[in-house]
mmCIF file of C-alpha atoms and ligand atoms in Angstrom:
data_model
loop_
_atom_site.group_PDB
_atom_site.id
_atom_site.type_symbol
_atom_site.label_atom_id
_atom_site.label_comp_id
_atom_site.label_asym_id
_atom_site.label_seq_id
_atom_site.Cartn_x
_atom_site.Cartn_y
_atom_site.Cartn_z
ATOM 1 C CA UNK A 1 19.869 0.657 20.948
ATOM 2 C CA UNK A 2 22.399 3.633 21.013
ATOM 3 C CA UNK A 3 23.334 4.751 24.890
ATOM 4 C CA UNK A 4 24.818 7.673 25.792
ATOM 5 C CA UNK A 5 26.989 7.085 29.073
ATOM 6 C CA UNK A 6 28.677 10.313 30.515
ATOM 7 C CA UNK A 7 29.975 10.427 33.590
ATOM 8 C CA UNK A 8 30.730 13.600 35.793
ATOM 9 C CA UNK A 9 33.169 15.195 38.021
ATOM 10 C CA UNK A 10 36.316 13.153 39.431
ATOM 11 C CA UNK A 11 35.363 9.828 37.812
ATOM 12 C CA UNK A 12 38.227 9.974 35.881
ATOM 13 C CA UNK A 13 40.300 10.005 38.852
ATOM 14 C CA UNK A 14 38.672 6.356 39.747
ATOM 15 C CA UNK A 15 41.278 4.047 41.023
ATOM 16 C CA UNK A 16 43.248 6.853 42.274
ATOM 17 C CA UNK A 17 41.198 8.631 44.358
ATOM 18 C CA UNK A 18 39.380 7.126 47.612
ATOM 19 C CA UNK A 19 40.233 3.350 46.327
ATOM 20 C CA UNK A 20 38.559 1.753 49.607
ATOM 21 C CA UNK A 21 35.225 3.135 48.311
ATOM 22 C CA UNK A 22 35.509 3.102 44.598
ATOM 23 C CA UNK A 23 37.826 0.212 44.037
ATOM 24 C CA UNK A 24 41.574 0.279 41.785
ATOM 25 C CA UNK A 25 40.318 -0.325 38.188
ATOM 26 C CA UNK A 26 40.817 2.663 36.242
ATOM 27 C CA UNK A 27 38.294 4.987 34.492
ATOM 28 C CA UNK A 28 39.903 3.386 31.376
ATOM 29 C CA UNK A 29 39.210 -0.369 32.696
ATOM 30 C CA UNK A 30 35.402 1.095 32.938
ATOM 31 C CA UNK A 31 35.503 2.599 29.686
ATOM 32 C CA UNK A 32 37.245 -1.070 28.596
ATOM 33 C CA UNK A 33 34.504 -3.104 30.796
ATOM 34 C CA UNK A 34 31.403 -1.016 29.319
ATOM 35 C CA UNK A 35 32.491 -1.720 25.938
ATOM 36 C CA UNK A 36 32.758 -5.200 26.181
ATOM 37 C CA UNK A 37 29.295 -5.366 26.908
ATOM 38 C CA UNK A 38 27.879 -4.046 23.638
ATOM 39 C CA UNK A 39 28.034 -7.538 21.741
ATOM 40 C CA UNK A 40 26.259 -9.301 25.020
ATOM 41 C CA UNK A 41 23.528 -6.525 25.281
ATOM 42 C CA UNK A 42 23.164 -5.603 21.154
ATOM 43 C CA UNK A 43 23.916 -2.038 22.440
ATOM 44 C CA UNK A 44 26.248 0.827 20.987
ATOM 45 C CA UNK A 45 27.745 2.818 23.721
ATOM 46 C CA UNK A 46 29.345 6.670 23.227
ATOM 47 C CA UNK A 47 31.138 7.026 26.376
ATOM 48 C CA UNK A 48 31.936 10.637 28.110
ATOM 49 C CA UNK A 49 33.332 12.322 30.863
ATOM 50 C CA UNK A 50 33.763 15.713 31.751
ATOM 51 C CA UNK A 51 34.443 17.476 35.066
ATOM 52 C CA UNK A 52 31.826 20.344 34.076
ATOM 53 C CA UNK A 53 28.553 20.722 34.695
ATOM 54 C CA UNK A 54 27.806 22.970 31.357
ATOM 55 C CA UNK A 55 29.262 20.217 29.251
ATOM 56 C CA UNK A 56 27.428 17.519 31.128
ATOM 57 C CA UNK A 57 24.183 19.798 30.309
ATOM 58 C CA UNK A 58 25.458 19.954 26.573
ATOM 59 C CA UNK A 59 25.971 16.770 25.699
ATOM 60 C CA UNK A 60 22.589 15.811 27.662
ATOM 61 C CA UNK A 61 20.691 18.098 25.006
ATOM 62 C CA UNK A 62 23.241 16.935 22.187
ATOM 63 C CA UNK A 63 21.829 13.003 23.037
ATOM 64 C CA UNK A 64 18.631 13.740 22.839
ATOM 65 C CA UNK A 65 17.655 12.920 19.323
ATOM 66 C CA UNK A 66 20.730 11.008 18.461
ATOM 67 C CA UNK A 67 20.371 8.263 21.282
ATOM 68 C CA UNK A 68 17.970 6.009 22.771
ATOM 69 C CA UNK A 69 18.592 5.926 26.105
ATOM 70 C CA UNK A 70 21.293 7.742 29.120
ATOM 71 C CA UNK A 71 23.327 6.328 31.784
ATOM 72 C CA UNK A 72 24.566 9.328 34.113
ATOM 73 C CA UNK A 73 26.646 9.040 36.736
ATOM 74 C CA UNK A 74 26.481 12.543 37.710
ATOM 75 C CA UNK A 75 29.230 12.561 40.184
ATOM 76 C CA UNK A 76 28.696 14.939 43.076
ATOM 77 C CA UNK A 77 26.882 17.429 40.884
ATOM 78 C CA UNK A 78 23.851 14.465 41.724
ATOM 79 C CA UNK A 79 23.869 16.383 45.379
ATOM 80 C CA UNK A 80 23.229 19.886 44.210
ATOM 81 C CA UNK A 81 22.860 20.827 40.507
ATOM 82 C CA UNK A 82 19.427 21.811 39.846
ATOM 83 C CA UNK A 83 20.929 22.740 36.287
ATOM 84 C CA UNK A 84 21.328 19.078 35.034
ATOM 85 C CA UNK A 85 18.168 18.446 36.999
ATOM 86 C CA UNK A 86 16.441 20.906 34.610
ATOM 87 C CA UNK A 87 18.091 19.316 31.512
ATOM 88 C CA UNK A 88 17.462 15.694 32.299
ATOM 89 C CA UNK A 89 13.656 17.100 32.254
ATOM 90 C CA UNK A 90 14.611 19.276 29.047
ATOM 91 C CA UNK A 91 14.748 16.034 26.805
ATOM 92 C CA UNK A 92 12.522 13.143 25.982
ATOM 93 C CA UNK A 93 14.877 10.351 26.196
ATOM 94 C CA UNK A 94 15.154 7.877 29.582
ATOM 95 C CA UNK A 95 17.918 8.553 31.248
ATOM 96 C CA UNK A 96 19.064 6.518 34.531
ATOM 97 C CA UNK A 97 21.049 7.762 36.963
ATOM 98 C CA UNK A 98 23.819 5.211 38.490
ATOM 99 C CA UNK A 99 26.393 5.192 41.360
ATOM 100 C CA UNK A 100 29.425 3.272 41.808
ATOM 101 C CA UNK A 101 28.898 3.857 45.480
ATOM 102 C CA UNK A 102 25.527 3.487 47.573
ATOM 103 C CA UNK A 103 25.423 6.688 48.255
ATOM 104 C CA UNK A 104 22.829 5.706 51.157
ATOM 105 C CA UNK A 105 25.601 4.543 53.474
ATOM 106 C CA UNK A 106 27.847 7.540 52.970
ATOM 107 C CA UNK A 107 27.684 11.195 54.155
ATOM 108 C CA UNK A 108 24.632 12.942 54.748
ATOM 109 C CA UNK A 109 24.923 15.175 51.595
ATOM 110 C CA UNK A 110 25.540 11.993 49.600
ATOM 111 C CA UNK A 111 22.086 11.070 50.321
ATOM 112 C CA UNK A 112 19.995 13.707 48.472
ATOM 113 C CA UNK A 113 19.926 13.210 45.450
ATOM 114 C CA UNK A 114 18.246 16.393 43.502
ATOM 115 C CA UNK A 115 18.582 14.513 39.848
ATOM 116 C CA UNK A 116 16.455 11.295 40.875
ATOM 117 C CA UNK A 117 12.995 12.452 40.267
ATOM 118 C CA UNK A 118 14.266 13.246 36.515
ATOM 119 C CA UNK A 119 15.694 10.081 36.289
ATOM 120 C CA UNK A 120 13.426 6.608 35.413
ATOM 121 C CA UNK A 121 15.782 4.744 38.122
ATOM 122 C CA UNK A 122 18.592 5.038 40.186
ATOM 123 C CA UNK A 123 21.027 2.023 40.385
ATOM 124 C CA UNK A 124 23.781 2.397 43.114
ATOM 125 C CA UNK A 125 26.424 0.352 45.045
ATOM 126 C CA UNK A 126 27.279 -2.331 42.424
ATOM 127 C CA UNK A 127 30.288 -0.778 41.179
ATOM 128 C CA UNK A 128 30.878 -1.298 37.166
ATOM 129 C CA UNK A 129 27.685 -3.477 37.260
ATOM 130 C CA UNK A 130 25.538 -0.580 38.339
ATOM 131 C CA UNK A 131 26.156 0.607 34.753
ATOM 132 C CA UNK A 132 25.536 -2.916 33.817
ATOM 133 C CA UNK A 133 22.213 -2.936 35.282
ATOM 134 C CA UNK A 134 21.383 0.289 33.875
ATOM 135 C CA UNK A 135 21.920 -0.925 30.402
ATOM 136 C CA UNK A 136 19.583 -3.972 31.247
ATOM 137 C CA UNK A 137 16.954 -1.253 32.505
ATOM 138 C CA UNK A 138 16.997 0.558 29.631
ATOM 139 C CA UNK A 139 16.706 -2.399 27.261
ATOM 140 C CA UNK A 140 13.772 -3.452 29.346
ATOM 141 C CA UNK A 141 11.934 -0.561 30.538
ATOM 142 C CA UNK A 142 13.118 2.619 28.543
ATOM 143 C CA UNK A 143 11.839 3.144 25.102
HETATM 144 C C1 LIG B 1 29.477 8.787 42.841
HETATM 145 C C2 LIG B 1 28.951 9.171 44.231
HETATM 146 C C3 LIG B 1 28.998 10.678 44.418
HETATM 147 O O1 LIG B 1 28.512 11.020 45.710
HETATM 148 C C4 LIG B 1 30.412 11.179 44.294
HETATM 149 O O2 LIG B 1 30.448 12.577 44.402
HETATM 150 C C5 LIG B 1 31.085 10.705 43.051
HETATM 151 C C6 LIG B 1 30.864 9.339 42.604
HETATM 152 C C7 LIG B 1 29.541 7.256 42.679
HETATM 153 O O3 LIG B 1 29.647 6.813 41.536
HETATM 154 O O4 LIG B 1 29.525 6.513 43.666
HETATM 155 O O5 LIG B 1 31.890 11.418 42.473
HETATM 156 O O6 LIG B 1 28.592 9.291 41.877
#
């Protein structure tokens, strides 16, 4: 199974920015962690990040027929951007959307989430592992 995995806005600033709620591993030790799960899971990952919402909705249309499966972590974009709402439901792959954070015990404009009814699941709260699970959710429910 090939998985995209893009992540949005600020992630790469992860163990820099806000470390009591995101932790001090670096978006390279989740880059480093994600990979080392493709020989446990039989998975190929493509990892991406980008702090803009057009190139988020570009590579979601890009993945469509070249991957199996997505894991977003749509960054704060997840609160408001009917745009990546509209190109989750664009393409025919599963994607899931995951959260380092649970995003249910933050601010109230952290709890909307306008991307979730695109999504097949949301996983949230477990840190690196929410991507974990996600990849275990595809494998089991997505194609
Ligand atoms: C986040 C939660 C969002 O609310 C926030 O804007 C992020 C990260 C998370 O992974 O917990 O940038 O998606």
């Amino acid at each position: 199974m090939n998985i995209l995995v893009l992540n949005g806005p600020n992630l790469n600033m992860i163990g820099i920015r806000e470390p009591e709620v995101y932790g001090t591993k670096t978006y390279e030790d989740l880059e480093n962690y994600l990979f080392s799960l493709q020989s446990q899971y039989n998975v190929t990952l493509d990892i991406k990040q980008s702090n803009l919402e057009g190139i988020l909705i570009d590579l979601l249309h890009y993945g469509n027929d070249r991957f199996d499966g997505v894991i977003l972590n749509a960054g704060a974009f997840t609160h408001y951007s009917y745009a990546l709402y509209d190109a989750i439901k664009s393409i025919q792959i599963p994607v899931v959307e995951v959260h380092l954070s649970n995003t249910d015990k933050r601010e109230e404009f952290r709890k909307v989430s306008v991307i979730r009814e695109a999504c097949i699941t949301c996983i949230m709260g477990l840190g690196f592992k929410s991507y974990e699970e996600g990849i275990k959710y595809l494998l089991k429910e997505g194609v």
